[in-house]
mmCIF file of C-alpha atoms in Angstrom:
data_model
loop_
_atom_site.group_PDB
_atom_site.id
_atom_site.type_symbol
_atom_site.label_atom_id
_atom_site.label_comp_id
_atom_site.label_asym_id
_atom_site.label_seq_id
_atom_site.Cartn_x
_atom_site.Cartn_y
_atom_site.Cartn_z
ATOM 1 C CA MET A 1173 36.698 110.700 83.693
ATOM 2 C CA GLU A 1174 38.309 113.170 81.355
ATOM 3 C CA ARG A 1175 41.935 114.128 82.016
ATOM 4 C CA LYS A 1176 41.023 117.738 82.842
ATOM 5 C CA ASP A 1177 38.255 116.716 85.214
ATOM 6 C CA PHE A 1178 40.592 114.139 86.830
ATOM 7 C CA GLU A 1179 43.297 116.747 87.468
ATOM 8 C CA THR A 1180 40.716 119.082 89.035
ATOM 9 C CA TRP A 1181 39.390 116.273 91.236
ATOM 10 C CA LEU A 1182 42.956 115.271 92.234
ATOM 11 C CA ASP A 1183 43.829 118.845 93.229
ATOM 12 C CA ASN A 1184 40.730 119.070 95.423
ATOM 13 C CA ILE A 1185 41.428 115.707 97.025
ATOM 14 C CA SER A 1186 45.069 116.725 97.677
ATOM 15 C CA VAL A 1187 44.041 119.944 99.408
ATOM 16 C CA THR A 1188 41.549 118.070 101.552
ATOM 17 C CA PHE A 1189 44.105 115.284 102.333
ATOM 18 C CA LEU A 1190 46.674 117.799 103.504
ATOM 19 C CA SER A 1191 44.171 119.317 105.915
ATOM 20 C CA LEU A 1192 43.575 116.000 107.667
ATOM 21 C CA THR A 1193 45.241 114.863 110.881
ATOM 22 C CA ASP A 1194 47.871 112.092 110.747
ATOM 23 C CA LEU A 1195 45.315 109.579 112.031
ATOM 24 C CA GLN A 1196 42.792 110.615 109.362
ATOM 25 C CA LYS A 1197 45.487 110.387 106.659
ATOM 26 C CA ASN A 1198 46.319 106.857 107.765
ATOM 27 C CA GLU A 1199 42.644 105.807 107.707
ATOM 28 C CA THR A 1200 42.264 107.319 104.235
ATOM 29 C CA LEU A 1201 45.287 105.395 102.910
ATOM 30 C CA ASP A 1202 44.038 102.164 104.512
ATOM 31 C CA HIS A 1203 40.680 102.609 102.779
ATOM 32 C CA LEU A 1204 42.305 103.297 99.384
ATOM 33 C CA ILE A 1205 44.601 100.260 99.752
ATOM 34 C CA SER A 1206 41.574 98.075 100.506
ATOM 35 C CA LEU A 1207 39.952 99.268 97.270
ATOM 36 C CA SER A 1208 43.116 98.671 95.168
ATOM 37 C CA GLY A 1209 43.697 95.735 92.886
ATOM 38 C CA ALA A 1210 46.923 93.852 92.101
ATOM 39 C CA VAL A 1211 48.151 96.425 89.577
ATOM 40 C CA GLN A 1212 47.773 99.273 92.063
ATOM 41 C CA LEU A 1213 49.400 97.328 94.917
ATOM 42 C CA ARG A 1214 52.417 96.409 92.738
ATOM 43 C CA HIS A 1215 52.776 100.047 91.728
ATOM 44 C CA LEU A 1216 52.602 101.101 95.382
ATOM 45 C CA SER A 1217 55.216 98.518 96.422
ATOM 46 C CA ASN A 1218 57.715 99.566 93.746
ATOM 47 C CA ASN A 1219 57.411 103.254 94.608
ATOM 48 C CA LEU A 1220 57.597 102.721 98.355
ATOM 49 C CA GLU A 1221 60.899 100.848 97.989
ATOM 50 C CA THR A 1222 62.369 103.781 96.086
ATOM 51 C CA LEU A 1223 61.089 106.313 98.626
ATOM 52 C CA LEU A 1224 61.965 104.441 101.814
ATOM 53 C CA LYS A 1225 65.140 102.511 100.901
ATOM 54 C CA ARG A 1226 67.381 105.303 99.702
ATOM 55 C CA ASP A 1227 70.967 104.279 98.898
ATOM 56 C CA PHE A 1228 72.783 107.105 100.661
ATOM 57 C CA LEU A 1229 76.244 105.914 99.572
ATOM 58 C CA LYS A 1230 75.089 106.167 95.975
ATOM 59 C CA LEU A 1231 73.303 109.510 96.415
ATOM 60 C CA LEU A 1232 75.817 111.369 98.624
ATOM 61 C CA PRO A 1233 78.969 113.069 97.304
ATOM 62 C CA LEU A 1234 81.999 110.817 97.728
ATOM 63 C CA GLU A 1235 83.602 113.087 100.365
ATOM 64 C CA LEU A 1236 80.505 112.855 102.593
ATOM 65 C CA SER A 1237 80.350 109.090 102.116
ATOM 66 C CA PHE A 1238 83.980 108.800 103.233
ATOM 67 C CA TYR A 1239 83.240 110.959 106.287
ATOM 68 C CA LEU A 1240 80.364 108.688 107.344
ATOM 69 C CA LEU A 1241 82.364 105.525 106.716
ATOM 70 C CA LYS A 1242 85.124 106.693 109.100
ATOM 71 C CA TRP A 1243 82.688 106.215 112.010
ATOM 72 C CA LEU A 1244 82.248 102.501 111.314
ATOM 73 C CA ASP A 1245 84.556 99.779 112.584
ATOM 74 C CA PRO A 1246 86.421 97.691 109.971
ATOM 75 C CA GLN A 1247 84.398 94.515 110.550
ATOM 76 C CA THR A 1248 81.155 96.432 109.921
ATOM 77 C CA LEU A 1249 82.676 97.934 106.779
ATOM 78 C CA LEU A 1250 83.566 94.475 105.484
ATOM 79 C CA THR A 1251 79.949 93.430 106.028
ATOM 80 C CA CYS A 1252 78.755 96.563 104.193
ATOM 81 C CA CYS A 1253 80.951 95.596 101.235
ATOM 82 C CA LEU A 1254 78.601 92.662 100.694
ATOM 83 C CA VAL A 1255 75.504 94.881 100.235
ATOM 84 C CA SER A 1256 76.147 95.733 96.590
ATOM 85 C CA LYS A 1257 78.870 96.283 94.034
ATOM 86 C CA GLN A 1258 78.414 100.047 94.443
ATOM 87 C CA TRP A 1259 78.904 99.884 98.205
ATOM 88 C CA ASN A 1260 81.943 97.655 97.823
ATOM 89 C CA LYS A 1261 83.414 100.111 95.313
ATOM 90 C CA VAL A 1262 82.901 103.150 97.540
ATOM 91 C CA ILE A 1263 84.075 101.493 100.766
ATOM 92 C CA SER A 1264 87.132 99.959 99.099
ATOM 93 C CA ALA A 1265 88.099 103.411 97.768
ATOM 94 C CA CYS A 1266 88.309 105.069 101.197
ATOM 95 C CA THR A 1267 92.071 105.161 101.843
ATOM 96 C CA GLU A 1268 91.935 106.821 105.263
ATOM 97 C CA VAL A 1269 89.545 104.206 106.657
ATOM 98 C CA TRP A 1270 91.774 101.269 105.758
ATOM 99 C CA GLN A 1271 95.028 103.019 106.726
ATOM 100 C CA THR A 1272 93.573 103.742 110.171
ATOM 101 C CA ALA A 1273 92.396 100.146 110.496
ATOM 102 C CA CYS A 1274 95.903 98.916 109.672
ATOM 103 C CA LYS A 1275 97.488 101.338 112.163
ATOM 104 C CA ASN A 1276 95.189 100.103 114.922
ATOM 105 C CA LEU A 1277 96.422 96.582 114.274
ATOM 106 C CA GLY A 1278 100.055 97.663 114.589
ATOM 107 C CA TRP A 1279 100.911 97.828 110.900
ATOM 108 C CA GLN A 1280 103.474 100.444 109.828
ATOM 109 C CA ILE A 1281 101.887 102.820 107.311
ATOM 110 C CA ASP A 1282 103.601 104.427 104.336
ATOM 111 C CA ASP A 1283 101.500 107.563 103.752
ATOM 112 C CA SER A 1284 102.916 107.935 100.249
ATOM 113 C CA VAL A 1285 100.918 104.855 99.185
ATOM 114 C CA GLN A 1286 97.400 106.203 98.583
ATOM 115 C CA ASP A 1287 95.951 103.112 96.931
ATOM 116 C CA ALA A 1288 92.926 102.309 99.113
ATOM 117 C CA LEU A 1289 92.567 98.793 97.729
ATOM 118 C CA HIS A 1290 96.174 98.119 98.747
ATOM 119 C CA TRP A 1291 95.436 99.072 102.374
ATOM 120 C CA LYS A 1292 92.231 97.051 102.411
ATOM 121 C CA LYS A 1293 94.248 94.002 101.336
ATOM 122 C CA VAL A 1294 96.856 94.799 104.001
ATOM 123 C CA TYR A 1295 94.091 94.944 106.617
ATOM 124 C CA LEU A 1296 92.671 91.592 105.516
ATOM 125 C CA LYS A 1297 96.178 90.137 105.636
ATOM 126 C CA ALA A 1298 96.639 91.577 109.137
ATOM 127 C CA ILE A 1299 93.337 90.063 110.314
ATOM 128 C CA LEU A 1300 94.466 86.689 108.983
ATOM 129 C CA ARG A 1301 97.822 87.067 110.765
ATOM 130 C CA MET A 1302 96.077 87.972 114.043
ATOM 131 C CA LYS A 1303 93.954 84.842 113.800
ATOM 132 C CA GLN A 1304 97.075 82.808 113.063
ATOM 133 C CA LEU A 1305 98.703 84.325 116.173
ATOM 134 C CA GLU A 1306 95.724 83.366 118.314
ATOM 135 C CA ASP A 1307 95.752 79.858 116.847
ATOM 136 C CA HIS A 1308 99.564 79.577 117.257
ATOM 137 C CA GLU A 1309 100.002 79.166 113.500
ATOM 138 C CA ALA A 1310 101.759 82.434 112.572
ATOM 139 C CA PHE A 1311 105.347 81.188 112.244
ATOM 140 C CA GLU A 1312 107.238 78.696 110.177
ATOM 141 C CA THR A 1313 110.536 77.016 110.967
ATOM 142 C CA SER A 1314 113.295 76.383 108.439
ATOM 143 C CA SER A 1315 116.963 75.423 108.597
ATOM 144 C CA LEU A 1316 119.938 77.158 106.990
ATOM 145 C CA ILE A 1317 122.723 74.608 106.638
ATOM 146 C CA GLY A 1318 126.294 75.613 105.865
ATOM 147 C CA HIS A 1319 128.342 76.442 108.960
ATOM 148 C CA SER A 1320 130.549 73.734 110.430
ATOM 149 C CA ALA A 1321 130.749 75.162 113.975
ATOM 150 C CA ARG A 1322 128.647 77.095 116.462
ATOM 151 C CA VAL A 1323 126.990 80.328 115.253
ATOM 152 C CA TYR A 1324 127.623 83.252 117.620
ATOM 153 C CA ALA A 1325 126.204 86.222 115.682
ATOM 154 C CA LEU A 1326 122.990 86.870 113.734
ATOM 155 C CA TYR A 1327 121.702 90.013 112.033
ATOM 156 C CA TYR A 1328 118.500 90.186 109.950
ATOM 157 C CA LYS A 1329 117.533 92.923 107.476
ATOM 158 C CA ASP A 1330 115.099 93.100 104.533
ATOM 159 C CA GLY A 1331 114.794 89.344 103.993
ATOM 160 C CA LEU A 1332 118.530 88.700 104.372
ATOM 161 C CA LEU A 1333 120.246 87.072 107.344
ATOM 162 C CA CYS A 1334 123.936 87.407 108.160
ATOM 163 C CA THR A 1335 125.521 84.745 110.363
ATOM 164 C CA GLY A 1336 128.933 84.716 112.020
ATOM 165 C CA SER A 1337 130.400 81.452 113.249
ATOM 166 C CA ASP A 1338 133.160 79.764 115.195
ATOM 167 C CA ASP A 1339 134.232 78.172 111.882
ATOM 168 C CA LEU A 1340 135.920 81.518 110.974
ATOM 169 C CA SER A 1341 133.313 82.492 108.410
ATOM 170 C CA ALA A 1342 130.402 84.855 107.836
ATOM 171 C CA LYS A 1343 127.542 83.993 105.514
ATOM 172 C CA LEU A 1344 124.689 85.971 103.986
ATOM 173 C CA TRP A 1345 121.432 84.066 103.450
ATOM 174 C CA ASP A 1346 118.252 84.722 101.494
ATOM 175 C CA VAL A 1347 115.687 83.731 104.126
ATOM 176 C CA SER A 1348 112.867 83.132 101.623
ATOM 177 C CA THR A 1349 114.836 80.584 99.605
ATOM 178 C CA GLY A 1350 117.289 79.322 102.240
ATOM 179 C CA GLN A 1351 120.154 79.878 99.796
ATOM 180 C CA CYS A 1352 123.560 81.231 100.818
ATOM 181 C CA VAL A 1353 124.200 84.429 98.833
ATOM 182 C CA TYR A 1354 127.765 85.070 100.056
ATOM 183 C CA GLY A 1355 130.234 83.188 102.217
ATOM 184 C CA ILE A 1356 133.539 84.733 103.299
ATOM 185 C CA GLN A 1357 136.403 83.749 105.609
ATOM 186 C CA THR A 1358 136.618 85.909 108.748
ATOM 187 C CA HIS A 1359 137.707 85.718 112.373
ATOM 188 C CA THR A 1360 135.487 84.252 115.139
ATOM 189 C CA CYS A 1361 132.413 86.488 115.127
ATOM 190 C CA ALA A 1362 130.765 87.622 118.354
ATOM 191 C CA ALA A 1363 128.761 90.381 116.627
ATOM 192 C CA VAL A 1364 127.847 91.288 113.061
ATOM 193 C CA LYS A 1365 126.055 93.991 111.076
ATOM 194 C CA PHE A 1366 125.873 94.289 107.294
ATOM 195 C CA ASP A 1367 124.654 96.164 104.229
ATOM 196 C CA GLU A 1368 124.700 95.306 100.510
ATOM 197 C CA GLN A 1369 128.428 95.934 100.137
ATOM 198 C CA LYS A 1370 129.942 94.847 103.417
ATOM 199 C CA PRO A 1371 129.645 93.046 106.741
ATOM 200 C CA VAL A 1372 131.242 94.487 109.882
ATOM 201 C CA THR A 1373 132.199 91.920 112.528
ATOM 202 C CA GLY A 1374 133.231 92.091 116.163
ATOM 203 C CA SER A 1375 135.341 89.219 117.407
ATOM 204 C CA PHE A 1376 136.500 87.269 120.420
ATOM 205 C CA ASP A 1377 140.043 88.135 119.249
ATOM 206 C CA ASN A 1378 139.456 91.719 120.566
ATOM 207 C CA THR A 1379 139.217 93.298 117.099
ATOM 208 C CA VAL A 1380 136.629 94.626 114.679
ATOM 209 C CA ALA A 1381 136.866 94.068 110.924
ATOM 210 C CA CYS A 1382 135.139 95.331 107.804
ATOM 211 C CA TRP A 1383 134.882 92.980 104.812
ATOM 212 C CA GLU A 1384 133.735 93.077 101.208
ATOM 213 C CA TRP A 1385 130.994 90.629 100.227
ATOM 214 C CA SER A 1386 131.913 90.349 96.581
ATOM 215 C CA SER A 1387 135.619 89.571 97.032
ATOM 216 C CA GLY A 1388 135.756 88.374 100.639
ATOM 217 C CA ALA A 1389 138.646 90.768 101.272
ATOM 218 C CA ARG A 1390 139.125 92.453 104.639
ATOM 219 C CA THR A 1391 138.992 96.176 103.832
ATOM 220 C CA GLN A 1392 139.627 97.481 107.352
ATOM 221 C CA HIS A 1393 140.911 96.133 110.667
ATOM 222 C CA PHE A 1394 140.162 97.951 113.931
ATOM 223 C CA ARG A 1395 142.613 97.125 116.738
ATOM 224 C CA GLY A 1396 142.609 98.593 120.232
ATOM 225 C CA HIS A 1397 140.235 96.703 122.514
ATOM 226 C CA THR A 1398 141.736 94.465 125.182
ATOM 227 C CA GLY A 1399 138.657 92.248 125.495
ATOM 228 C CA ALA A 1400 136.175 90.499 123.233
ATOM 229 C CA VAL A 1401 133.967 92.779 121.117
ATOM 230 C CA PHE A 1402 130.315 91.918 121.799
ATOM 231 C CA SER A 1403 128.512 94.575 119.773
ATOM 232 C CA VAL A 1404 129.117 96.815 116.748
ATOM 233 C CA ASP A 1405 127.177 99.509 114.906
ATOM 234 C CA TYR A 1406 128.106 101.941 112.161
ATOM 235 C CA ASN A 1407 126.843 104.815 110.037
ATOM 236 C CA ASP A 1408 128.207 105.460 106.548
ATOM 237 C CA GLU A 1409 126.927 109.039 106.522
ATOM 238 C CA LEU A 1410 128.952 109.896 109.640
ATOM 239 C CA ASP A 1411 131.803 107.582 108.589
ATOM 240 C CA ILE A 1412 131.741 106.266 112.151
ATOM 241 C CA LEU A 1413 131.852 102.785 113.661
ATOM 242 C CA VAL A 1414 131.259 102.069 117.358
ATOM 243 C CA SER A 1415 132.094 98.936 119.305
ATOM 244 C CA GLY A 1416 131.386 97.655 122.823
ATOM 245 C CA SER A 1417 133.780 95.317 124.548
ATOM 246 C CA ALA A 1418 134.522 93.097 127.543
ATOM 247 C CA ASP A 1419 137.254 95.621 128.458
ATOM 248 C CA PHE A 1420 134.436 97.884 129.820
ATOM 249 C CA THR A 1421 134.916 100.488 127.054
ATOM 250 C CA VAL A 1422 133.170 101.788 123.961
ATOM 251 C CA LYS A 1423 135.397 102.809 121.066
ATOM 252 C CA VAL A 1424 134.531 105.221 118.272
ATOM 253 C CA TRP A 1425 136.348 104.579 114.979
ATOM 254 C CA ALA A 1426 136.681 106.269 111.612
ATOM 255 C CA LEU A 1427 134.948 103.692 109.440
ATOM 256 C CA SER A 1428 136.896 104.350 106.245
ATOM 257 C CA ALA A 1429 140.316 105.035 107.809
ATOM 258 C CA GLY A 1430 140.249 102.421 110.566
ATOM 259 C CA THR A 1431 141.632 104.791 113.188
ATOM 260 C CA CYS A 1432 140.324 105.079 116.753
ATOM 261 C CA LEU A 1433 138.776 108.506 117.297
ATOM 262 C CA ASN A 1434 137.811 108.140 120.933
ATOM 263 C CA THR A 1435 137.490 105.670 123.804
ATOM 264 C CA LEU A 1436 134.427 106.166 125.982
ATOM 265 C CA THR A 1437 134.855 105.039 129.583
ATOM 266 C CA GLY A 1438 132.573 104.799 132.587
ATOM 267 C CA HIS A 1439 131.173 101.288 132.347
ATOM 268 C CA THR A 1440 132.163 98.912 135.139
ATOM 269 C CA GLU A 1441 130.931 95.741 133.405
ATOM 270 C CA TRP A 1442 131.215 94.215 129.937
ATOM 271 C CA VAL A 1443 129.623 96.456 127.314
ATOM 272 C CA THR A 1444 127.239 94.039 125.632
ATOM 273 C CA LYS A 1445 125.291 96.397 123.369
ATOM 274 C CA VAL A 1446 125.931 99.598 121.379
ATOM 275 C CA VAL A 1447 123.306 101.374 119.256
ATOM 276 C CA LEU A 1448 123.947 104.333 116.932
ATOM 277 C CA GLN A 1449 120.654 106.064 116.094
ATOM 278 C CA LYS A 1450 119.270 109.429 114.998
ATOM 279 C CA CYS A 1451 117.266 111.223 117.702
ATOM 280 C CA LYS A 1452 113.616 112.048 116.883
ATOM 281 C CA VAL A 1453 112.637 114.160 119.910
ATOM 282 C CA LYS A 1454 113.820 117.402 121.493
ATOM 283 C CA SER A 1455 115.124 117.843 125.027
ATOM 284 C CA LEU A 1456 117.536 120.127 126.883
ATOM 285 C CA LEU A 1457 120.409 117.814 125.915
ATOM 286 C CA HIS A 1458 119.679 116.994 122.253
ATOM 287 C CA SER A 1459 117.601 117.977 119.234
ATOM 288 C CA PRO A 1460 115.809 115.986 116.525
ATOM 289 C CA GLY A 1461 118.340 114.865 113.930
ATOM 290 C CA ASP A 1462 121.250 114.538 116.380
ATOM 291 C CA TYR A 1463 123.001 111.187 116.287
ATOM 292 C CA ILE A 1464 122.969 109.409 119.635
ATOM 293 C CA LEU A 1465 125.044 106.496 120.889
ATOM 294 C CA LEU A 1466 123.637 104.136 123.505
ATOM 295 C CA SER A 1467 125.859 101.652 125.290
ATOM 296 C CA ALA A 1468 124.641 99.077 127.787
ATOM 297 C CA ASP A 1469 126.218 96.779 130.333
ATOM 298 C CA LYS A 1470 124.781 94.461 132.957
ATOM 299 C CA TYR A 1471 123.363 97.280 135.091
ATOM 300 C CA GLU A 1472 123.436 100.584 133.165
ATOM 301 C CA ILE A 1473 122.600 102.249 129.864
ATOM 302 C CA LYS A 1474 124.766 105.241 128.953
ATOM 303 C CA ILE A 1475 123.757 107.924 126.442
ATOM 304 C CA TRP A 1476 126.378 109.773 124.374
ATOM 305 C CA PRO A 1477 125.899 112.656 121.842
ATOM 306 C CA ILE A 1478 128.082 111.006 119.237
ATOM 307 C CA GLY A 1479 127.230 113.238 116.278
ATOM 308 C CA ARG A 1480 127.878 116.595 117.918
ATOM 309 C CA GLU A 1481 131.496 116.088 118.862
ATOM 310 C CA ILE A 1482 133.870 113.159 118.862
ATOM 311 C CA ASN A 1483 135.283 113.854 122.319
ATOM 312 C CA CYS A 1484 131.846 113.660 123.876
ATOM 313 C CA LYS A 1485 130.787 113.240 127.484
ATOM 314 C CA CYS A 1486 128.036 110.980 128.748
ATOM 315 C CA LEU A 1487 124.695 112.807 128.699
ATOM 316 C CA LYS A 1488 122.869 110.454 131.039
ATOM 317 C CA THR A 1489 123.135 107.085 132.747
ATOM 318 C CA LEU A 1490 119.964 105.017 133.092
ATOM 319 C CA SER A 1491 119.459 102.118 135.507
ATOM 320 C CA VAL A 1492 116.571 100.280 137.125
ATOM 321 C CA SER A 1493 118.043 99.920 140.635
ATOM 322 C CA GLU A 1494 120.429 102.127 142.603
ATOM 323 C CA ASP A 1495 121.982 99.177 144.442
ATOM 324 C CA ARG A 1496 122.477 97.159 141.235
ATOM 325 C CA SER A 1497 120.206 94.425 142.517
ATOM 326 C CA ILE A 1498 118.408 94.147 139.164
ATOM 327 C CA CYS A 1499 120.297 93.095 136.039
ATOM 328 C CA LEU A 1500 119.477 94.242 132.508
ATOM 329 C CA GLN A 1501 119.224 91.755 129.676
ATOM 330 C CA PRO A 1502 121.945 92.278 127.005
ATOM 331 C CA ARG A 1503 119.361 93.430 124.447
ATOM 332 C CA LEU A 1504 118.318 97.013 123.795
ATOM 333 C CA HIS A 1505 115.700 98.755 121.630
ATOM 334 C CA PHE A 1506 116.041 102.433 120.636
ATOM 335 C CA ASP A 1507 113.999 104.036 117.853
ATOM 336 C CA GLY A 1508 114.909 107.696 118.488
ATOM 337 C CA LYS A 1509 111.909 108.250 120.787
ATOM 338 C CA TYR A 1510 111.959 105.476 123.359
ATOM 339 C CA ILE A 1511 114.518 103.217 124.990
ATOM 340 C CA VAL A 1512 113.333 99.732 125.933
ATOM 341 C CA CYS A 1513 115.272 97.102 127.820
ATOM 342 C CA SER A 1514 114.286 93.884 129.546
ATOM 343 C CA SER A 1515 115.134 92.902 133.097
ATOM 344 C CA ALA A 1516 114.186 90.260 135.635
ATOM 345 C CA LEU A 1517 111.263 92.491 136.697
ATOM 346 C CA GLY A 1518 109.912 93.046 133.189
ATOM 347 C CA LEU A 1519 110.248 95.493 130.300
ATOM 348 C CA TYR A 1520 111.398 99.032 131.121
ATOM 349 C CA GLN A 1521 110.470 101.830 128.711
ATOM 350 C CA TRP A 1522 112.124 105.250 128.970
ATOM 351 C CA ASP A 1523 110.984 108.459 127.273
ATOM 352 C CA PHE A 1524 114.058 109.743 125.444
ATOM 353 C CA ALA A 1525 112.972 113.398 125.719
ATOM 354 C CA SER A 1526 112.866 113.371 129.523
ATOM 355 C CA TYR A 1527 114.767 110.146 130.371
ATOM 356 C CA ASP A 1528 111.865 109.249 132.684
ATOM 357 C CA ILE A 1529 110.597 105.688 132.981
ATOM 358 C CA LEU A 1530 107.242 105.675 131.163
ATOM 359 C CA ARG A 1531 106.186 102.220 132.266
ATOM 360 C CA VAL A 1532 107.324 98.866 133.517
ATOM 361 C CA ILE A 1533 105.577 95.976 131.766
ATOM 362 C CA LYS A 1534 105.586 92.938 134.013
ATOM 363 C CA THR A 1535 104.934 89.351 132.985
ATOM 364 C CA PRO A 1536 104.230 87.625 136.305
ATOM 365 C CA GLU A 1537 103.255 84.340 134.678
ATOM 366 C CA ILE A 1538 106.660 84.023 132.963
ATOM 367 C CA ALA A 1539 109.874 85.399 134.451
ATOM 368 C CA ASN A 1540 113.082 86.601 132.764
ATOM 369 C CA LEU A 1541 111.756 87.152 129.255
ATOM 370 C CA ALA A 1542 114.296 88.666 126.866
ATOM 371 C CA LEU A 1543 113.394 91.360 124.340
ATOM 372 C CA LEU A 1544 113.542 90.571 120.633
ATOM 373 C CA GLY A 1545 111.515 93.407 119.105
ATOM 374 C CA PHE A 1546 109.383 96.352 120.260
ATOM 375 C CA GLY A 1547 106.810 98.243 118.161
ATOM 376 C CA ASP A 1548 103.838 100.542 118.653
ATOM 377 C CA ILE A 1549 101.354 97.717 119.249
ATOM 378 C CA PHE A 1550 103.292 94.481 119.729
ATOM 379 C CA ALA A 1551 106.498 93.281 121.344
ATOM 380 C CA LEU A 1552 108.417 90.072 120.638
ATOM 381 C CA LEU A 1553 109.844 88.316 123.693
ATOM 382 C CA PHE A 1554 111.498 84.968 124.232
ATOM 383 C CA ASP A 1555 112.910 82.566 126.774
ATOM 384 C CA ASN A 1556 114.762 79.313 126.175
ATOM 385 C CA ARG A 1557 111.554 77.503 125.128
ATOM 386 C CA TYR A 1558 109.158 79.888 123.396
ATOM 387 C CA LEU A 1559 108.806 83.019 121.305
ATOM 388 C CA TYR A 1560 106.039 85.216 122.765
ATOM 389 C CA ILE A 1561 103.843 87.946 121.265
ATOM 390 C CA MET A 1562 102.753 90.707 123.654
ATOM 391 C CA ASP A 1563 99.954 93.190 122.945
ATOM 392 C CA LEU A 1564 101.372 96.413 124.404
ATOM 393 C CA ARG A 1565 97.911 97.989 124.660
ATOM 394 C CA THR A 1566 96.812 95.397 127.213
ATOM 395 C CA GLU A 1567 100.338 94.363 128.300
ATOM 396 C CA SER A 1568 99.298 90.740 127.947
ATOM 397 C CA LEU A 1569 100.848 87.803 126.117
ATOM 398 C CA ILE A 1570 98.519 86.884 123.257
ATOM 399 C CA SER A 1571 100.426 84.054 121.614
ATOM 400 C CA ARG A 1572 103.535 81.914 121.788
ATOM 401 C CA TRP A 1573 105.497 79.727 119.405
ATOM 402 C CA PRO A 1574 107.753 76.837 120.453
ATOM 403 C CA LEU A 1575 111.392 77.387 119.541
ATOM 404 C CA PRO A 1576 113.060 74.662 117.466
ATOM 405 C CA GLU A 1577 115.007 72.001 119.245
ATOM 406 C CA TYR A 1578 118.602 73.046 119.698
ATOM 407 C CA ARG A 1579 121.737 71.311 120.849
ATOM 408 C CA LYS A 1580 122.993 71.834 124.398
ATOM 409 C CA SER A 1581 126.739 72.211 124.891
ATOM 410 C CA LYS A 1582 129.034 71.957 127.911
ATOM 411 C CA ARG A 1583 129.647 75.712 127.642
ATOM 412 C CA GLY A 1584 125.909 76.384 127.991
ATOM 413 C CA SER A 1585 122.934 76.792 125.733
ATOM 414 C CA SER A 1586 123.540 76.853 121.991
ATOM 415 C CA PHE A 1587 120.409 78.971 121.448
ATOM 416 C CA LEU A 1588 121.077 82.390 119.890
ATOM 417 C CA ALA A 1589 118.640 85.234 119.224
ATOM 418 C CA GLY A 1590 119.673 87.593 116.447
ATOM 419 C CA GLU A 1591 119.308 91.336 115.896
ATOM 420 C CA PRO A 1592 116.738 92.877 113.514
ATOM 421 C CA GLY A 1593 117.864 95.703 111.232
#
């Protein structure tokens, strides 16, 4: 058949085909397929694959692809990465998807990092860590050897650990290598906090001291308490140091001058914890950006507006029982939004804007768990045998890790849990 005649015939057939019902079209195609040879069937197969199996990730604009991918869960996305190199490239480039996946696992997100591949790797690392938690394989134990007497104070920050001991010394350790970076002679340390230049120590000798790492010199000595100092905190920007003591008081000091600016009273038990933190929420009593001081004893947590005026009055006193029948653990978490403290009944969480108790997280299977750390998704708790991981979304313990063997003394347990910076 000539080309012109063929085109005319094809036009007529097309018009007739379009006028048929769906059933008639199907019968027509079945008849043509039955008349086709291998060459025609191969041609039909190749074209059908192109028509029916459209790669939408390849064909759609990148913005629309990202929008569709946001509706898939991370595990499905990882499976989709195996479809082709093109799919893996597109999926791995979607920053928002992997940042959200990391957030849902409790990872802290730095929005300034927009490298999608980085967040995908973080997610994969988080998945591995979750599996290790479930299999009780997430932690390692190592020993830092150097003190010659009992360690009373620990403070961890950015891979460095500061220890204060009964051997009249403070040491700074690189946790990754186990090496002692600095070692200086001090008094007996009951509390410690540090930065790159200095450690600040509270002591059983009723004083607080500031030291210099590089020289070991004592640069400031804070005298005034009449009982052991159990907790210290400071802020270089405010030039303020605060200390809590067994004399039932909290003292506010000028960090650089060493002078006592104020003595805060009202506690009727040893003040075992002080926290100096910038507020992140607004209420009738404070605004975002105000510096707040929290002080805790056996039964109460007191809130002071430390940055507004030195001679401040207590804004609020929090407790978990009016009759003081429930004791608070001497550990406190405050991130500017929420206050968390552990008690014999469980974890208490207060909203800092309203001072209302948001929830009480109970652990009926294990009593008297102490608080080590509290985040958006997970909390770290411990007793004298195990370190526990709690999923705060379900309020259930998802893993535990046995604590290393430690020596018992006549004065009580030698186990000490440190403070994270």
